[in-house]
Amino acid sequence: MLANFFGKSKPVNFVVLFALFLIYFSLSLFSKELSFGLFKELLWFIVVFSVYNFIIAKNQLTFDNSYAFLFFVILLGFFPDTLNINNTFYACLTVLLFLRKVYSLQSSKNVFHKIFDGGLWLGFSFLIEPYTAIFIILLYLSIFLHQRFTYQTLLIPIIGFSSPVFLYFTYCFWYDKTEDFQLLFNWNFSYKLDFYLNTKYLFPIIFISFLTLSSILLKSPKVLAVLNTFRKNWILTLTHLTISLSIIFLIKDKIGSELLFSFFPISVVLANGLELFQKRWFADLFVIAALACSIILYFI
């Protein structure tokens, strides 16, 4: 029943999924104080949902369904610390705008503009969270898969990336705050994962990791056997997932909200995994189990 409902992409699905998000958001309010800021948080997440939905639908990263958006919302429910508006959230939002350009390179329209905009958004993200600069690999991989390397496509991303970085350097230099600029390049590599070993994170991480790995193993042989655009996007998605996990590992001060970086590729992978189930009852069981676990965790 649930699989059939979300098996098609309709406006009503967006409304239902936003209602599900409101349930998760309301449950998370036990640790927050009611204020006007909560309304602004909702508005920011509407922006995220809109950009996310646009990327999925426009670039056909899944079939014509709402599975990816469903899993994106469920992931927010599994990890309520991601429902906070902080620097990590803004970094993730700018990365989403960057991804909009990365995945759209499958079209040959306005390639140079897309590449420049991708580098520009990544530059803004770098100013918020320096480790996101690693995503430049994804942009060049997209160029390699969907377009071709020329001196323009090699240099334009660097120019786009450097523009906001240079402006920030100018600001710091003018106000004698060059130490703040230097901190952007002070990468203290940290692989400490103790924060995720408590029950609040350990169980959902194991659960989601199992589902994600299973989806990758089941979907990849079928996708890689056919030479088409979806195959290229699948390679991009798996690379995106790898880079996102690397950034999460590298971030020193882990507070839980950094997991938001991985929600886009994980939701796409899980959606493609769910599409493999021929028996609707099994897909329903898959979705119900994920929904139930995400809600139960609020009361443990």
Coordinates of C-alpha atoms in Angstrom, one line a residue:
M1 CA 0.0 0.0 0.0
L2 CA 2.7 2.5 1.0
A3 CA 5.0 1.4 -1.8
N4 CA 2.2 1.9 -4.3
F5 CA 1.3 5.3 -2.9
F6 CA 4.9 6.6 -3.0
G7 CA 5.6 4.6 -6.2
K8 CA 4.4 7.6 -8.2
S9 CA 5.6 11.2 -8.1
K10 CA 2.6 13.4 -7.4
P11 CA 2.1 16.8 -5.6
V12 CA 0.1 15.0 -2.9
N13 CA 3.1 12.9 -2.1
F14 CA 5.1 16.1 -1.3
V15 CA 2.3 17.2 1.1
V16 CA 2.2 13.8 2.8
L17 CA 6.0 13.7 3.2
F18 CA 6.0 17.2 4.5
A19 CA 3.4 16.2 7.1
L20 CA 5.7 13.3 8.0
F21 CA 8.5 15.7 8.4
L22 CA 6.3 17.9 10.7
I23 CA 5.7 14.8 12.9
Y24 CA 9.5 14.3 13.3
F25 CA 10.0 18.0 13.8
S26 CA 7.3 18.1 16.5
L27 CA 8.9 15.1 18.3
S28 CA 12.2 16.9 18.3
L29 CA 10.6 19.9 20.0
F30 CA 10.9 18.2 23.4
S31 CA 14.4 19.5 23.6
K32 CA 13.7 22.9 22.2
E33 CA 11.9 26.0 23.3
L34 CA 9.0 27.3 21.3
S35 CA 9.9 30.5 19.5
F36 CA 9.5 32.3 16.2
G37 CA 12.9 30.8 15.3
L38 CA 11.1 27.4 14.9
F39 CA 9.0 28.9 12.1
K40 CA 12.1 30.1 10.3
E41 CA 13.6 26.6 10.6
L42 CA 10.5 25.2 8.9
L43 CA 10.9 27.7 6.1
W44 CA 14.6 26.7 5.6
F45 CA 13.7 23.1 5.4
I46 CA 11.1 23.8 2.8
V47 CA 13.9 25.4 0.7
V48 CA 16.0 22.3 1.2
F49 CA 13.1 20.0 0.2
S50 CA 12.4 22.1 -2.9
V51 CA 16.0 22.0 -4.1
Y52 CA 16.3 18.3 -3.2
N53 CA 13.1 17.4 -5.1
F54 CA 14.2 19.5 -8.1
I55 CA 17.6 17.7 -8.4
I56 CA 16.0 14.2 -8.2
A57 CA 13.2 14.9 -10.6
K58 CA 15.2 17.0 -13.1
N59 CA 18.1 14.6 -13.5
Q60 CA 16.2 11.3 -13.1
L61 CA 18.4 9.8 -10.4
T62 CA 15.5 7.4 -9.7
F63 CA 12.4 6.3 -11.5
D64 CA 9.3 8.4 -11.5
N65 CA 8.5 7.9 -7.8
S66 CA 8.8 9.6 -4.4
Y67 CA 11.0 6.9 -2.7
A68 CA 14.1 9.1 -2.5
F69 CA 12.2 12.0 -0.9
L70 CA 10.6 9.5 1.5
F71 CA 13.9 8.2 2.6
F72 CA 15.4 11.6 2.9
V73 CA 12.6 12.6 5.4
I74 CA 12.9 9.3 7.2
L75 CA 16.7 9.9 7.6
L76 CA 15.9 13.2 9.2
G77 CA 13.6 11.3 11.6
F78 CA 16.4 8.8 12.5
F79 CA 18.8 11.6 13.3
P80 CA 16.9 14.5 14.9
D81 CA 20.1 16.5 15.6
T82 CA 20.1 17.3 11.8
L83 CA 16.9 19.3 12.4
N84 CA 18.9 22.3 13.6
I85 CA 19.7 25.4 11.7
N86 CA 23.4 25.9 12.2
N87 CA 26.6 26.3 10.1
T88 CA 26.5 22.7 9.0
F89 CA 22.9 23.1 7.7
Y90 CA 24.0 26.2 5.7
A91 CA 27.0 24.3 4.4
C92 CA 24.7 21.4 3.3
L93 CA 22.3 23.8 1.6
T94 CA 25.1 25.3 -0.5
V95 CA 26.3 21.8 -1.3
L96 CA 22.8 21.0 -2.5
L97 CA 22.9 24.0 -4.8
F98 CA 26.4 22.8 -5.9
L99 CA 24.9 19.3 -6.6
R100 CA 22.2 20.8 -8.7
K101 CA 24.9 21.9 -11.2
V102 CA 26.9 18.7 -10.9
Y103 CA 24.1 16.3 -11.8
S104 CA 22.7 18.6 -14.5
L105 CA 25.9 18.3 -16.5
Q106 CA 24.3 15.3 -18.3
S107 CA 22.7 18.0 -20.4
S108 CA 25.0 19.9 -22.9
K109 CA 23.1 23.1 -22.4
N110 CA 25.1 26.0 -20.8
V111 CA 27.9 23.7 -19.7
F112 CA 30.3 26.5 -18.8
H113 CA 27.7 28.3 -16.8
K114 CA 26.9 25.2 -14.8
I115 CA 30.6 24.4 -14.1
F116 CA 31.2 28.0 -13.0
D117 CA 28.1 28.0 -10.8
G118 CA 29.1 24.7 -9.3
G119 CA 32.6 26.0 -8.4
L120 CA 31.0 29.2 -7.0
W121 CA 28.6 27.4 -4.7
L122 CA 31.3 25.1 -3.6
G123 CA 33.4 28.1 -2.7
F124 CA 30.7 29.5 -0.5
S125 CA 30.3 26.0 1.1
F126 CA 34.1 26.0 1.7
L127 CA 33.9 29.2 3.7
I128 CA 31.3 27.7 6.0
E129 CA 32.8 24.2 6.2
P130 CA 36.3 23.9 4.7
Y131 CA 36.2 20.1 4.3
T132 CA 33.5 20.4 1.7
A133 CA 36.2 21.5 -0.8
I134 CA 36.7 17.7 -1.3
F135 CA 33.5 17.8 -3.4
I136 CA 35.5 19.4 -6.2
I137 CA 36.3 15.8 -7.1
L138 CA 32.7 15.2 -7.8
L139 CA 32.4 18.1 -10.1
Y140 CA 35.4 17.0 -12.2
L141 CA 34.1 13.4 -12.2
S142 CA 30.8 14.7 -13.6
I143 CA 32.6 16.7 -16.3
F144 CA 34.6 13.5 -17.2
L145 CA 31.5 11.3 -17.3
H146 CA 29.0 13.7 -19.0
Q147 CA 31.2 16.1 -21.0
R148 CA 34.9 16.2 -21.8
F149 CA 38.0 17.7 -20.4
T150 CA 39.3 20.9 -22.1
Y151 CA 41.3 23.7 -20.7
Q152 CA 38.0 25.6 -20.1
T153 CA 36.3 22.8 -18.2
L154 CA 39.5 22.3 -16.1
L155 CA 39.9 26.0 -15.2
I156 CA 36.4 27.3 -14.9
P157 CA 35.6 25.4 -11.6
I158 CA 38.7 26.8 -10.0
I159 CA 37.8 30.3 -11.1
G160 CA 34.3 29.9 -9.7
F161 CA 35.6 28.4 -6.5
S162 CA 38.2 31.1 -6.0
S163 CA 35.8 34.0 -6.5
P164 CA 34.1 33.9 -3.0
V165 CA 37.3 32.7 -1.4
F166 CA 39.2 35.7 -2.8
L167 CA 36.5 38.1 -1.7
Y168 CA 36.6 36.7 1.8
F169 CA 40.4 37.1 1.8
T170 CA 40.0 40.7 0.7
Y171 CA 37.6 41.3 3.6
C172 CA 39.9 39.6 6.1
F173 CA 43.0 41.5 4.8
W174 CA 41.1 44.9 4.9
Y175 CA 40.0 44.4 8.5
D176 CA 43.2 42.8 9.6
K177 CA 41.6 39.4 10.2
T178 CA 43.9 37.2 8.1
E179 CA 44.1 34.7 10.9
D180 CA 40.4 33.9 10.3
F181 CA 41.2 33.2 6.6
Q182 CA 44.2 31.0 7.4
L183 CA 41.9 28.8 9.7
L184 CA 40.1 27.7 6.5
F185 CA 43.2 25.8 5.5
N186 CA 44.1 24.5 9.0
W187 CA 42.8 20.9 8.4
N188 CA 43.2 18.9 11.5
F189 CA 42.3 15.4 10.4
S190 CA 40.1 13.7 12.9
Y191 CA 38.8 10.1 12.7
K192 CA 37.4 10.0 16.2
L193 CA 34.0 8.3 16.0
D194 CA 33.3 7.9 19.8
F195 CA 30.4 10.4 19.4
Y196 CA 28.5 7.8 17.3
L197 CA 29.0 4.9 19.6
N198 CA 26.1 5.7 21.9
T199 CA 22.7 4.0 21.4
K200 CA 21.1 7.1 20.0
Y201 CA 23.4 6.9 16.9
L202 CA 24.8 3.4 16.8
F203 CA 21.6 1.5 16.1
P204 CA 20.3 3.8 13.3
I205 CA 23.7 4.0 11.7
I206 CA 24.0 0.1 11.7
F207 CA 20.4 -0.2 10.4
I208 CA 20.8 2.4 7.6
S209 CA 24.3 1.1 6.7
F210 CA 22.9 -2.4 6.2
L211 CA 20.1 -1.2 4.0
T212 CA 22.4 1.1 2.0
L213 CA 25.1 -1.6 1.4
S214 CA 22.4 -4.1 0.4
S215 CA 20.9 -1.7 -2.1
I216 CA 24.4 -0.9 -3.6
L217 CA 25.2 -4.6 -3.9
L218 CA 21.8 -5.5 -5.5
K219 CA 21.6 -2.5 -7.8
S220 CA 25.1 -2.0 -9.0
P221 CA 25.5 -5.1 -11.2
K222 CA 22.3 -4.3 -13.1
V223 CA 23.2 -0.6 -13.5
L224 CA 26.8 -1.1 -14.5
A225 CA 25.9 -3.7 -17.1
V226 CA 24.2 -1.1 -19.3
L227 CA 26.0 1.9 -20.8
N228 CA 23.6 4.8 -20.4
T229 CA 23.2 8.1 -18.5
F230 CA 21.8 6.4 -15.5
R231 CA 24.9 4.4 -15.1
K232 CA 27.0 7.6 -15.1
N233 CA 24.7 9.1 -12.5
W234 CA 24.9 5.9 -10.4
I235 CA 28.7 6.2 -10.4
L236 CA 28.4 9.9 -9.4
T237 CA 26.0 9.0 -6.6
L238 CA 28.3 6.3 -5.1
T239 CA 31.2 8.7 -5.4
H240 CA 29.1 11.4 -3.7
L241 CA 28.3 9.0 -0.9
T242 CA 32.0 8.2 -0.4
I243 CA 33.0 11.8 -0.3
S244 CA 30.2 12.7 2.1
L245 CA 31.2 10.0 4.5
S246 CA 34.8 11.2 4.3
I247 CA 33.8 14.7 5.2
I248 CA 31.8 13.4 8.2
F249 CA 34.8 11.4 9.4
L250 CA 37.1 14.5 9.0
I251 CA 34.9 17.0 10.9
K252 CA 36.5 17.4 14.3
D253 CA 33.7 18.6 16.4
K254 CA 31.0 16.1 15.8
I255 CA 27.5 17.1 17.0
G256 CA 25.3 14.8 14.8
S257 CA 24.1 17.5 12.3
E258 CA 27.1 16.7 10.0
L259 CA 25.3 13.5 9.0
L260 CA 23.1 15.7 6.8
F261 CA 25.9 15.7 4.2
S262 CA 25.2 12.0 3.5
F263 CA 21.4 12.1 3.3
F264 CA 21.2 12.9 -0.4
P265 CA 23.2 10.0 -1.7
I266 CA 21.9 7.5 0.9
S267 CA 18.3 8.4 0.0
V268 CA 19.0 8.0 -3.7
V269 CA 20.7 4.6 -3.1
L270 CA 17.8 3.4 -0.9
A271 CA 15.2 4.5 -3.4
N272 CA 16.9 2.5 -6.1
G273 CA 17.2 -0.5 -3.9
L274 CA 13.5 -0.3 -3.1
E275 CA 12.7 -0.2 -6.8
L276 CA 14.1 -3.7 -7.1
F277 CA 11.4 -5.3 -5.1
Q278 CA 8.9 -6.9 -7.4
K279 CA 6.6 -7.9 -4.6
R280 CA 4.8 -4.9 -3.2
W281 CA 4.2 -6.4 0.2
F282 CA 8.0 -6.7 0.7
A283 CA 8.5 -3.1 -0.3
D284 CA 5.7 -2.1 2.2
L285 CA 7.5 -4.0 4.9
F286 CA 10.7 -2.3 4.0
V287 CA 9.1 1.2 4.3
I288 CA 7.1 0.4 7.5
A289 CA 10.1 -1.0 9.3
A290 CA 12.1 2.2 8.5
L291 CA 9.2 4.4 9.6
A292 CA 8.6 2.5 12.8
C293 CA 12.3 2.4 13.8
S294 CA 12.7 6.1 13.2
I295 CA 9.8 7.0 15.4
I296 CA 10.6 4.5 18.2
L297 CA 14.0 6.0 18.6
Y298 CA 12.5 9.2 19.9
F299 CA 11.2 7.3 22.9
I300 CA 14.3 5.3 23.8

